[in-house]
Amino acid sequence: MKKNTDNQDTSAPFPSGRAGVGIKICGMKYPGNILEVGSLLPDYMGFIFWGKSARYFDGIMPDLPKSIKKVGVFVNESIPVILEKTAKYDLQAVQLHGQESVEFCLDLKQVLEDDNGKQVQIEIIKVFSVDDTFDFEVLKPFEAVCDYFLFDTKGKLPGGNGTTFDWKVLENYPSSKPFFLSGGIGINEMDAVNEISKTNLPIYAIDVNSKFEIEPGLKNIQLCRDAALQRLYPKK
């Protein structure tokens, strides 16, 4: 079912280029809205393949600009299912949002390379749920088996809880592995994101979802554009 978003302004796309911190817009669901968000040219768009999610995607994937990397979000899923979804929807990245082990990530990495060839690399993003007591030492074994980490707020659900964690804990980040920052990021958090981007932390992209929605899976185009403009043109 196509949701009506005709009253949303879609005139100005994201500024082109990959300078600075990127943006991943996650939890896409409706084809018309997917195309509207795609016209803004975010760096990544996320599609959730966890059946318990209100943003579960099981529809027809519209054609998107080649510059956008499509991310499949999985929670404790089997490798055969991940491979099936990756092929069906031509995914460029796989986000593991459950309790996947180092061995699982390694097996998936090897299978993806075997199936696709080293010239067509599928990125692996491993998610960790963070609170004030998070132990960054758990990351070390995963450094060699994923391309990026993603830090989300620890909550009742694997993601989409709409709350931020205390970003001060990132001062303890011991790795040079680039990471996505997620967890309740909205327009009001963009100034803080820009401040973090000025530090030595290897923040690669922000991941936005629930605070940019009209309802689960339906993104507000104007808010998505505003996020891009605040990211690239921060207040002085």
CSV table of C-alpha atoms in Angstrom, one decimal:
chain,number,residue,atom,x,y,z
A,1,MET,CA,0.0,0.0,0.0
A,2,LYS,CA,1.5,3.3,-1.1
A,3,LYS,CA,1.3,6.0,1.6
A,4,ASN,CA,0.3,9.5,0.6
A,5,THR,CA,3.1,11.9,1.1
A,6,ASP,CA,2.2,14.4,-1.7
A,7,ASN,CA,2.0,17.2,0.8
A,8,GLN,CA,5.7,16.9,1.6
A,9,ASP,CA,8.2,19.2,-0.1
A,10,THR,CA,10.8,17.2,-2.1
A,11,SER,CA,12.4,20.0,-4.1
A,12,ALA,CA,15.9,20.1,-2.6
A,13,PRO,CA,18.1,16.9,-2.6
A,14,PHE,CA,21.0,16.2,-0.3
A,15,PRO,CA,24.1,18.1,-1.3
A,16,SER,CA,26.1,15.7,-3.4
A,17,GLY,CA,29.4,14.1,-2.3
A,18,ARG,CA,30.6,12.1,0.7
A,19,ALA,CA,32.4,14.8,2.6
A,20,GLY,CA,32.3,14.5,6.4
A,21,VAL,CA,29.9,12.3,8.3
A,22,GLY,CA,27.5,10.3,6.2
A,23,ILE,CA,23.8,9.6,6.7
A,24,LYS,CA,21.9,6.3,6.8
A,25,ILE,CA,18.2,6.5,6.8
A,26,CYS,CA,16.8,3.3,8.2
A,27,GLY,CA,13.5,1.5,8.5
A,28,MET,CA,12.2,2.2,5.0
A,29,LYS,CA,9.0,0.4,4.1
A,30,TYR,CA,6.7,2.0,1.5
A,31,PRO,CA,7.8,2.1,-2.2
A,32,GLY,CA,6.6,5.7,-2.8
A,33,ASN,CA,8.3,7.0,0.3
A,34,ILE,CA,11.5,5.0,-0.5
A,35,LEU,CA,11.7,6.8,-3.9
A,36,GLU,CA,11.1,10.2,-2.2
A,37,VAL,CA,13.9,9.6,0.3
A,38,GLY,CA,16.1,8.1,-2.4
A,39,SER,CA,15.7,11.4,-4.4
A,40,LEU,CA,17.6,13.1,-1.5
A,41,LEU,CA,20.6,10.9,-2.1
A,42,PRO,CA,21.5,9.7,1.5
A,43,ASP,CA,24.6,7.6,1.7
A,44,TYR,CA,22.8,4.5,2.9
A,45,MET,CA,19.1,3.4,3.2
A,46,GLY,CA,18.2,0.6,5.6
A,47,PHE,CA,15.6,-2.2,5.1
A,48,ILE,CA,14.6,-4.3,8.1
A,49,PHE,CA,14.2,-8.0,7.6
A,50,TRP,CA,13.2,-8.9,11.1
A,51,GLY,CA,9.6,-10.1,11.2
A,52,LYS,CA,8.8,-8.6,14.6
A,53,SER,CA,9.6,-5.1,13.5
A,54,ALA,CA,6.8,-2.6,12.6
A,55,ARG,CA,9.2,-1.5,9.8
A,56,TYR,CA,9.5,-5.0,8.4
A,57,PHE,CA,10.2,-4.9,4.7
A,58,ASP,CA,8.8,-7.5,2.4
A,59,GLY,CA,7.7,-5.6,-0.6
A,60,ILE,CA,9.0,-4.5,-4.0
A,61,MET,CA,12.3,-2.6,-4.0
A,62,PRO,CA,12.0,0.4,-6.4
A,63,ASP,CA,15.1,1.4,-8.4
A,64,LEU,CA,17.3,3.7,-6.4
A,65,PRO,CA,20.3,5.9,-7.5
A,66,LYS,CA,23.5,3.8,-7.7
A,67,SER,CA,25.2,6.1,-5.2
A,68,ILE,CA,22.9,4.9,-2.4
A,69,LYS,CA,24.0,1.7,-0.6
A,70,LYS,CA,21.1,-0.5,0.4
A,71,VAL,CA,21.5,-2.1,3.8
A,72,GLY,CA,19.7,-5.2,5.0
A,73,VAL,CA,19.1,-5.3,8.7
A,74,PHE,CA,19.0,-8.7,10.3
A,75,VAL,CA,18.5,-10.0,13.8
A,76,ASN,CA,20.0,-13.4,14.7
A,77,GLU,CA,19.1,-14.6,11.1
A,78,SER,CA,20.6,-17.6,9.4
A,79,ILE,CA,23.3,-17.2,6.7
A,80,PRO,CA,21.1,-18.8,3.9
A,81,VAL,CA,18.3,-16.2,4.6
A,82,ILE,CA,20.8,-13.3,4.6
A,83,LEU,CA,22.2,-14.5,1.3
A,84,GLU,CA,18.8,-14.9,-0.2
A,85,LYS,CA,17.7,-11.3,0.8
A,86,THR,CA,21.1,-9.9,-0.3
A,87,ALA,CA,20.6,-11.4,-3.8
A,88,LYS,CA,16.9,-10.6,-4.1
A,89,TYR,CA,17.2,-7.0,-3.2
A,90,ASP,CA,20.8,-6.3,-4.5
A,91,LEU,CA,22.0,-5.2,-1.1
A,92,GLN,CA,25.4,-3.6,-0.7
A,93,ALA,CA,25.6,-4.0,3.1
A,94,VAL,CA,24.4,-6.3,5.8
A,95,GLN,CA,23.7,-5.0,9.3
A,96,LEU,CA,23.8,-7.6,12.1
A,97,HIS,CA,21.6,-6.4,14.9
A,98,GLY,CA,21.4,-9.4,17.2
A,99,GLN,CA,23.8,-11.5,19.2
A,100,GLU,CA,25.8,-12.7,16.2
A,101,SER,CA,29.2,-14.2,17.2
A,102,VAL,CA,32.6,-13.5,15.8
A,103,GLU,CA,32.5,-17.0,14.1
A,104,PHE,CA,29.2,-16.1,12.5
A,105,CYS,CA,30.5,-12.8,11.2
A,106,LEU,CA,33.6,-14.6,9.8
A,107,ASP,CA,31.5,-17.3,8.1
A,108,LEU,CA,29.2,-14.7,6.6
A,109,LYS,CA,32.1,-12.6,5.4
A,110,GLN,CA,33.7,-15.6,3.7
A,111,VAL,CA,30.5,-16.7,2.1
A,112,LEU,CA,29.7,-13.2,0.8
A,113,GLU,CA,33.1,-13.0,-0.8
A,114,ASP,CA,32.8,-16.4,-2.3
A,115,ASP,CA,29.3,-15.7,-3.8
A,116,ASN,CA,30.0,-12.2,-5.0
A,117,GLY,CA,33.7,-12.1,-5.7
A,118,LYS,CA,36.2,-9.7,-4.2
A,119,GLN,CA,35.3,-7.1,-6.7
A,120,VAL,CA,31.8,-6.8,-5.4
A,121,GLN,CA,32.3,-6.4,-1.6
A,122,ILE,CA,29.2,-6.6,0.6
A,123,GLU,CA,29.9,-4.4,3.7
A,124,ILE,CA,29.2,-6.0,7.1
A,125,ILE,CA,28.0,-3.7,9.9
A,126,LYS,CA,28.0,-5.2,13.4
A,127,VAL,CA,25.7,-3.5,15.9
A,128,PHE,CA,26.3,-3.2,19.6
A,129,SER,CA,23.7,-2.0,22.1
A,130,VAL,CA,25.3,0.6,24.4
A,131,ASP,CA,24.5,1.9,27.9
A,132,ASP,CA,26.6,3.7,30.6
A,133,THR,CA,28.3,0.4,31.5
A,134,PHE,CA,29.2,-0.8,28.1
A,135,ASP,CA,32.6,-2.6,27.9
A,136,PHE,CA,34.4,-1.6,24.7
A,137,GLU,CA,36.8,-4.6,25.1
A,138,VAL,CA,34.1,-6.8,23.6
A,139,LEU,CA,34.7,-5.1,20.2
A,140,LYS,CA,38.3,-6.4,19.7
A,141,PRO,CA,37.5,-9.9,18.3
A,142,PHE,CA,35.0,-8.3,15.8
A,143,GLU,CA,37.5,-5.8,14.3
A,144,ALA,CA,38.8,-8.3,11.7
A,145,VAL,CA,35.3,-9.7,10.7
A,146,CYS,CA,33.3,-6.6,10.0
A,147,ASP,CA,33.7,-3.3,8.1
A,148,TYR,CA,32.0,-1.0,10.5
A,149,PHE,CA,30.5,-1.0,14.0
A,150,LEU,CA,27.2,0.6,14.8
A,151,PHE,CA,26.4,1.8,18.3
A,152,ASP,CA,22.7,1.9,19.2
A,153,THR,CA,20.9,2.5,22.5
A,154,LYS,CA,20.4,-0.5,24.6
A,155,GLY,CA,16.6,-1.0,25.0
A,156,LYS,CA,13.7,-3.5,24.9
A,157,LEU,CA,13.9,-3.9,21.1
A,158,PRO,CA,17.0,-4.5,18.9
A,159,GLY,CA,16.5,-1.0,17.4
A,160,GLY,CA,14.1,1.9,16.8
A,161,ASN,CA,13.6,2.7,20.5
A,162,GLY,CA,13.8,6.4,19.9
A,163,THR,CA,16.2,7.2,22.8
A,164,THR,CA,19.9,8.2,22.8
A,165,PHE,CA,22.6,6.9,25.0
A,166,ASP,CA,25.2,9.1,26.8
A,167,TRP,CA,27.6,9.8,24.0
A,168,LYS,CA,30.3,10.6,26.6
A,169,VAL,CA,31.0,6.9,26.8
A,170,LEU,CA,32.5,7.1,23.3
A,171,GLU,CA,35.4,8.8,24.9
A,172,ASN,CA,36.5,5.3,25.9
A,173,TYR,CA,36.4,4.0,22.4
A,174,PRO,CA,39.7,2.2,21.9
A,175,SER,CA,39.6,1.3,18.2
A,176,SER,CA,40.3,3.0,14.9
A,177,LYS,CA,37.4,1.0,13.3
A,178,PRO,CA,34.9,3.5,11.7
A,179,PHE,CA,31.4,3.4,13.2
A,180,PHE,CA,27.8,4.4,12.7
A,181,LEU,CA,26.2,6.4,15.5
A,182,SER,CA,22.6,5.5,16.1
A,183,GLY,CA,19.9,5.6,18.8
A,184,GLY,CA,17.2,8.3,18.9
A,185,ILE,CA,19.0,10.8,16.7
A,186,GLY,CA,16.6,13.6,15.7
A,187,ILE,CA,16.9,17.2,14.5
A,188,ASN,CA,17.6,18.4,18.1
A,189,GLU,CA,20.6,16.1,18.3
A,190,MET,CA,22.3,17.3,15.1
A,191,ASP,CA,24.4,20.1,16.8
A,192,ALA,CA,25.7,17.5,19.2
A,193,VAL,CA,26.5,15.2,16.2
A,194,ASN,CA,28.5,18.0,14.6
A,195,GLU,CA,30.4,18.5,17.8
A,196,ILE,CA,31.4,14.8,17.9
A,197,SER,CA,32.4,14.9,14.3
A,198,LYS,CA,35.1,17.5,15.3
A,199,THR,CA,36.8,15.1,17.6
A,200,ASN,CA,39.2,12.3,16.8
A,201,LEU,CA,36.6,9.7,17.0
A,202,PRO,CA,36.2,7.8,13.7
A,203,ILE,CA,32.5,8.4,13.3
A,204,TYR,CA,31.6,7.3,9.7
A,205,ALA,CA,27.9,8.0,9.6
A,206,ILE,CA,24.8,8.7,11.6
A,207,ASP,CA,21.8,6.3,11.5
A,208,VAL,CA,18.4,8.0,11.7
A,209,ASN,CA,15.0,6.3,12.0
A,210,SER,CA,12.1,6.8,14.4
A,211,LYS,CA,12.6,10.5,15.0
A,212,PHE,CA,12.2,11.2,11.3
A,213,GLU,CA,8.9,9.4,10.9
A,214,ILE,CA,5.3,10.2,10.4
A,215,GLU,CA,4.6,6.6,11.5
A,216,PRO,CA,6.7,3.4,11.6
A,217,GLY,CA,8.4,3.0,8.2
A,218,LEU,CA,7.1,6.3,6.7
A,219,LYS,CA,9.7,9.0,6.7
A,220,ASN,CA,9.1,12.8,6.8
A,221,ILE,CA,10.9,14.1,3.8
A,222,GLN,CA,11.4,17.6,5.1
A,223,LEU,CA,13.0,16.4,8.3
A,224,CYS,CA,15.3,14.2,6.3
A,225,ARG,CA,16.4,17.2,4.3
A,226,ASP,CA,16.8,19.3,7.4
A,227,ALA,CA,19.1,16.7,8.9
A,228,ALA,CA,21.4,16.8,5.8
A,229,LEU,CA,21.6,20.6,5.8
A,230,GLN,CA,22.4,20.8,9.5
A,231,ARG,CA,25.0,18.1,9.1
A,232,LEU,CA,26.8,19.8,6.1
A,233,TYR,CA,26.2,23.4,7.1
A,234,PRO,CA,26.4,23.5,10.9
A,235,LYS,CA,25.6,26.6,12.8
A,236,LYS,CA,28.6,28.8,13.6
